[in-house]
mmCIF file of C-alpha atoms in Angstrom:
data_model
loop_
_atom_site.group_PDB
_atom_site.id
_atom_site.type_symbol
_atom_site.label_atom_id
_atom_site.label_comp_id
_atom_site.label_asym_id
_atom_site.label_seq_id
_atom_site.Cartn_x
_atom_site.Cartn_y
_atom_site.Cartn_z
ATOM 1 C CA MET A 24 -7.892 -16.140 -2.105
ATOM 2 C CA GLY A 25 -6.563 -12.632 -2.494
ATOM 3 C CA ALA A 26 -3.152 -11.095 -2.880
ATOM 4 C CA ALA A 27 -1.191 -8.333 -1.207
ATOM 5 C CA TYR A 28 0.051 -5.552 -3.490
ATOM 6 C CA PHE A 29 2.834 -3.373 -2.121
ATOM 7 C CA TYR A 30 3.005 0.142 -3.599
ATOM 8 C CA HIS A 31 6.371 1.856 -3.141
ATOM 9 C CA LEU A 32 5.648 5.588 -3.426
ATOM 10 C CA THR A 33 8.696 7.401 -4.778
ATOM 11 C CA ARG A 34 7.295 10.153 -6.999
ATOM 12 C CA ARG A 35 3.881 11.100 -5.675
ATOM 13 C CA PRO A 36 2.483 11.426 -2.165
ATOM 14 C CA LEU A 37 -0.137 9.172 -0.656
ATOM 15 C CA GLU A 38 -2.788 11.895 -1.062
ATOM 16 C CA VAL A 39 -2.385 11.611 -4.855
ATOM 17 C CA VAL A 40 -1.969 7.831 -5.204
ATOM 18 C CA LEU A 41 -4.636 6.689 -2.735
ATOM 19 C CA PRO A 42 -7.594 8.291 -4.573
ATOM 20 C CA GLN A 43 -6.460 6.699 -7.846
ATOM 21 C CA LEU A 44 -6.243 3.253 -6.277
ATOM 22 C CA LEU A 45 -9.596 3.752 -4.568
ATOM 23 C CA GLU A 46 -11.231 4.706 -7.869
ATOM 24 C CA ARG A 47 -9.865 1.523 -9.441
ATOM 25 C CA ALA A 48 -11.095 -0.623 -6.558
ATOM 26 C CA LEU A 49 -14.549 0.954 -6.631
ATOM 27 C CA GLY A 50 -14.573 0.442 -10.409
ATOM 28 C CA GLN A 51 -14.186 -3.291 -9.703
ATOM 29 C CA GLY A 52 -17.248 -3.109 -7.469
ATOM 30 C CA TRP A 53 -15.170 -3.575 -4.319
ATOM 31 C CA ARG A 54 -15.965 -2.003 -0.966
ATOM 32 C CA VAL A 55 -12.728 -0.757 0.584
ATOM 33 C CA LEU A 56 -11.365 -0.376 4.088
ATOM 34 C CA VAL A 57 -8.517 2.160 4.401
ATOM 35 C CA ARG A 58 -6.619 1.284 7.563
ATOM 36 C CA GLY A 59 -4.271 3.762 9.179
ATOM 37 C CA CYS A 60 -2.542 4.106 12.541
ATOM 38 C CA ASP A 61 -3.488 7.641 13.565
ATOM 39 C CA ALA A 62 -6.928 9.287 13.745
ATOM 40 C CA ASP A 63 -5.525 12.739 12.944
ATOM 41 C CA ARG A 64 -3.844 11.388 9.820
ATOM 42 C CA LEU A 65 -7.106 9.743 8.749
ATOM 43 C CA ALA A 66 -8.846 13.102 9.185
ATOM 44 C CA GLN A 67 -6.321 14.576 6.728
ATOM 45 C CA ILE A 68 -6.969 11.715 4.300
ATOM 46 C CA ASP A 69 -10.719 12.255 4.739
ATOM 47 C CA GLU A 70 -10.328 15.902 3.710
ATOM 48 C CA SER A 71 -8.108 15.061 0.742
ATOM 49 C CA LEU A 72 -10.636 12.509 -0.571
ATOM 50 C CA TRP A 73 -13.326 15.196 -0.659
ATOM 51 C CA THR A 74 -11.128 17.679 -2.510
ATOM 52 C CA PHE A 75 -8.690 15.667 -4.663
ATOM 53 C CA SER A 76 -10.635 16.293 -7.877
ATOM 54 C CA ASP A 77 -12.432 19.375 -9.186
ATOM 55 C CA ASP A 78 -15.063 17.288 -10.951
ATOM 56 C CA GLY A 79 -15.880 14.644 -8.378
ATOM 57 C CA PHE A 80 -15.259 13.052 -5.021
ATOM 58 C CA LEU A 81 -14.886 9.605 -3.561
ATOM 59 C CA PRO A 82 -17.822 8.532 -1.396
ATOM 60 C CA HIS A 83 -16.360 7.596 1.965
ATOM 61 C CA GLY A 84 -16.628 7.991 5.709
ATOM 62 C CA ILE A 85 -14.656 7.632 8.904
ATOM 63 C CA ALA A 86 -15.500 4.523 10.931
ATOM 64 C CA GLY A 87 -17.416 4.826 14.159
ATOM 65 C CA GLY A 88 -20.768 6.069 12.956
ATOM 66 C CA LYS A 89 -24.097 4.321 12.584
ATOM 67 C CA ASP A 90 -23.786 4.464 8.786
ATOM 68 C CA ASP A 91 -20.418 2.675 8.462
ATOM 69 C CA ALA A 92 -21.927 -0.119 6.356
ATOM 70 C CA ASP A 93 -23.250 2.430 3.853
ATOM 71 C CA HIS A 94 -19.825 3.848 2.941
ATOM 72 C CA PRO A 95 -18.113 2.257 -0.085
ATOM 73 C CA VAL A 96 -14.791 3.467 1.377
ATOM 74 C CA LEU A 97 -14.380 3.366 5.144
ATOM 75 C CA LEU A 98 -11.401 4.958 6.923
ATOM 76 C CA THR A 99 -10.375 3.381 10.229
ATOM 77 C CA THR A 100 -7.606 2.754 12.730
ATOM 78 C CA ASN A 101 -9.325 -0.463 13.823
ATOM 79 C CA ASP A 102 -7.743 -3.871 13.092
ATOM 80 C CA ALA A 103 -11.143 -5.503 12.547
ATOM 81 C CA LEU A 104 -12.184 -6.319 8.997
ATOM 82 C CA PRO A 105 -15.905 -5.886 8.284
ATOM 83 C CA ASP A 106 -17.423 -8.775 6.341
ATOM 84 C CA ASP A 107 -18.545 -6.531 3.489
ATOM 85 C CA ARG A 108 -15.042 -5.337 2.436
ATOM 86 C CA ALA A 109 -13.257 -6.859 -0.558
ATOM 87 C CA CYS A 110 -10.150 -4.713 -0.250
ATOM 88 C CA VAL A 111 -7.995 -3.332 2.564
ATOM 89 C CA MET A 112 -5.596 -0.466 1.890
ATOM 90 C CA SER A 113 -2.966 -0.109 4.573
ATOM 91 C CA ILE A 114 -1.343 3.298 5.010
ATOM 92 C CA ASP A 115 1.349 4.574 7.357
ATOM 93 C CA GLY A 116 2.411 1.073 8.413
ATOM 94 C CA ALA A 117 -1.000 -0.225 9.496
ATOM 95 C CA ALA A 118 -1.124 -3.986 9.958
ATOM 96 C CA VAL A 119 -2.391 -6.444 7.374
ATOM 97 C CA LYS A 120 -2.757 -10.089 8.402
ATOM 98 C CA ALA A 121 -2.280 -13.123 6.168
ATOM 99 C CA GLU A 122 -5.766 -14.320 7.169
ATOM 100 C CA GLU A 123 -7.199 -11.074 5.806
ATOM 101 C CA VAL A 124 -5.344 -11.441 2.522
ATOM 102 C CA ALA A 125 -6.793 -14.945 2.182
ATOM 103 C CA ALA A 126 -10.326 -13.728 2.947
ATOM 104 C CA ILE A 127 -10.508 -10.725 0.592
ATOM 105 C CA ARG A 128 -9.777 -9.871 -3.029
ATOM 106 C CA ARG A 129 -6.872 -7.493 -2.427
ATOM 107 C CA ALA A 130 -4.773 -5.980 0.314
ATOM 108 C CA CYS A 131 -2.775 -2.918 -0.687
ATOM 109 C CA VAL A 132 0.163 -1.709 1.368
ATOM 110 C CA LEU A 133 1.129 1.848 0.428
ATOM 111 C CA PHE A 134 4.423 3.123 1.785
ATOM 112 C CA ASP A 135 6.625 6.193 1.417
ATOM 113 C CA GLY A 136 9.912 5.337 -0.282
ATOM 114 C CA ALA A 137 11.638 8.373 1.269
ATOM 115 C CA ASP A 138 10.926 7.191 4.828
ATOM 116 C CA PRO A 139 13.410 4.548 6.105
ATOM 117 C CA ALA A 140 11.017 3.427 8.851
ATOM 118 C CA ALA A 141 8.215 2.956 6.290
ATOM 119 C CA LEU A 142 10.543 0.927 4.058
ATOM 120 C CA ALA A 143 11.552 -1.291 6.968
ATOM 121 C CA GLN A 144 7.911 -1.800 7.963
ATOM 122 C CA ALA A 145 6.906 -2.701 4.389
ATOM 123 C CA ARG A 146 9.774 -5.199 4.124
ATOM 124 C CA SER A 147 8.683 -6.775 7.399
ATOM 125 C CA GLN A 148 5.071 -6.969 6.204
ATOM 126 C CA TRP A 149 6.184 -8.541 2.896
ATOM 127 C CA ARG A 150 8.262 -11.141 4.730
ATOM 128 C CA ASP A 151 5.512 -11.956 7.244
ATOM 129 C CA LEU A 152 2.766 -12.225 4.640
ATOM 130 C CA THR A 153 4.726 -14.283 2.122
ATOM 131 C CA GLN A 154 6.089 -16.623 4.821
ATOM 132 C CA ALA A 155 2.486 -17.186 5.892
ATOM 133 C CA GLY A 156 1.651 -18.227 2.321
ATOM 134 C CA ALA A 157 0.016 -15.051 1.011
ATOM 135 C CA ALA A 158 0.555 -14.155 -2.630
ATOM 136 C CA ALA A 159 2.226 -10.760 -2.979
ATOM 137 C CA GLN A 160 3.345 -8.306 -5.626
ATOM 138 C CA TYR A 161 5.724 -5.382 -5.268
ATOM 139 C CA TRP A 162 5.026 -2.328 -7.451
ATOM 140 C CA SER A 163 7.260 0.722 -7.866
ATOM 141 C CA GLU A 164 6.624 4.052 -9.576
ATOM 142 C CA GLU A 165 10.352 4.835 -9.742
ATOM 143 C CA SER A 166 10.369 4.990 -13.550
ATOM 144 C CA GLY A 167 7.393 7.369 -13.656
ATOM 145 C CA ARG A 168 4.758 4.690 -14.102
ATOM 146 C CA TRP A 169 3.802 1.679 -12.029
ATOM 147 C CA GLU A 170 5.928 -1.390 -12.742
ATOM 148 C CA LYS A 171 5.782 -4.772 -11.083
ATOM 149 C CA LYS A 172 9.242 -5.456 -9.660
ATOM 150 C CA ALA A 173 8.681 -8.670 -7.683
ATOM 151 C CA GLU A 174 6.100 -11.350 -7.092
ATOM 152 C CA SER A 175 5.688 -14.153 -4.599
ATOM 153 C CA ALA A 176 3.088 -16.829 -5.273
#
């Protein structure tokens, strides 16, 4: 059974934090699904993952092609969870279900702390997931480094 980790972005944008979390997940041997709500936004994320580092890139692709299963990181707006993914990273308020959290190693919900709508959505997701019995942790970078601020078993 997995856990949902909520990442409250207050100092750095998603385009900086997401590649770092993806590198960690890939380092664990996990295949990752990045779920967003908007195809244009995912195209921006796609571009940033190719260019975020001068000395490397994150192997990834946008869902919908014949080679989806080959990509260690798959970007999608689809609610379906492929069987081969150990981690889902939700961006821009994309849904994460308690059943998914139970079926995978980790669900990560990344949200912009400067956006009131994103905060409200993350609070709603926390409440829904924990009430459904999912384990959850809330992480904040407010101090300049990631600190766990809350946990629900």
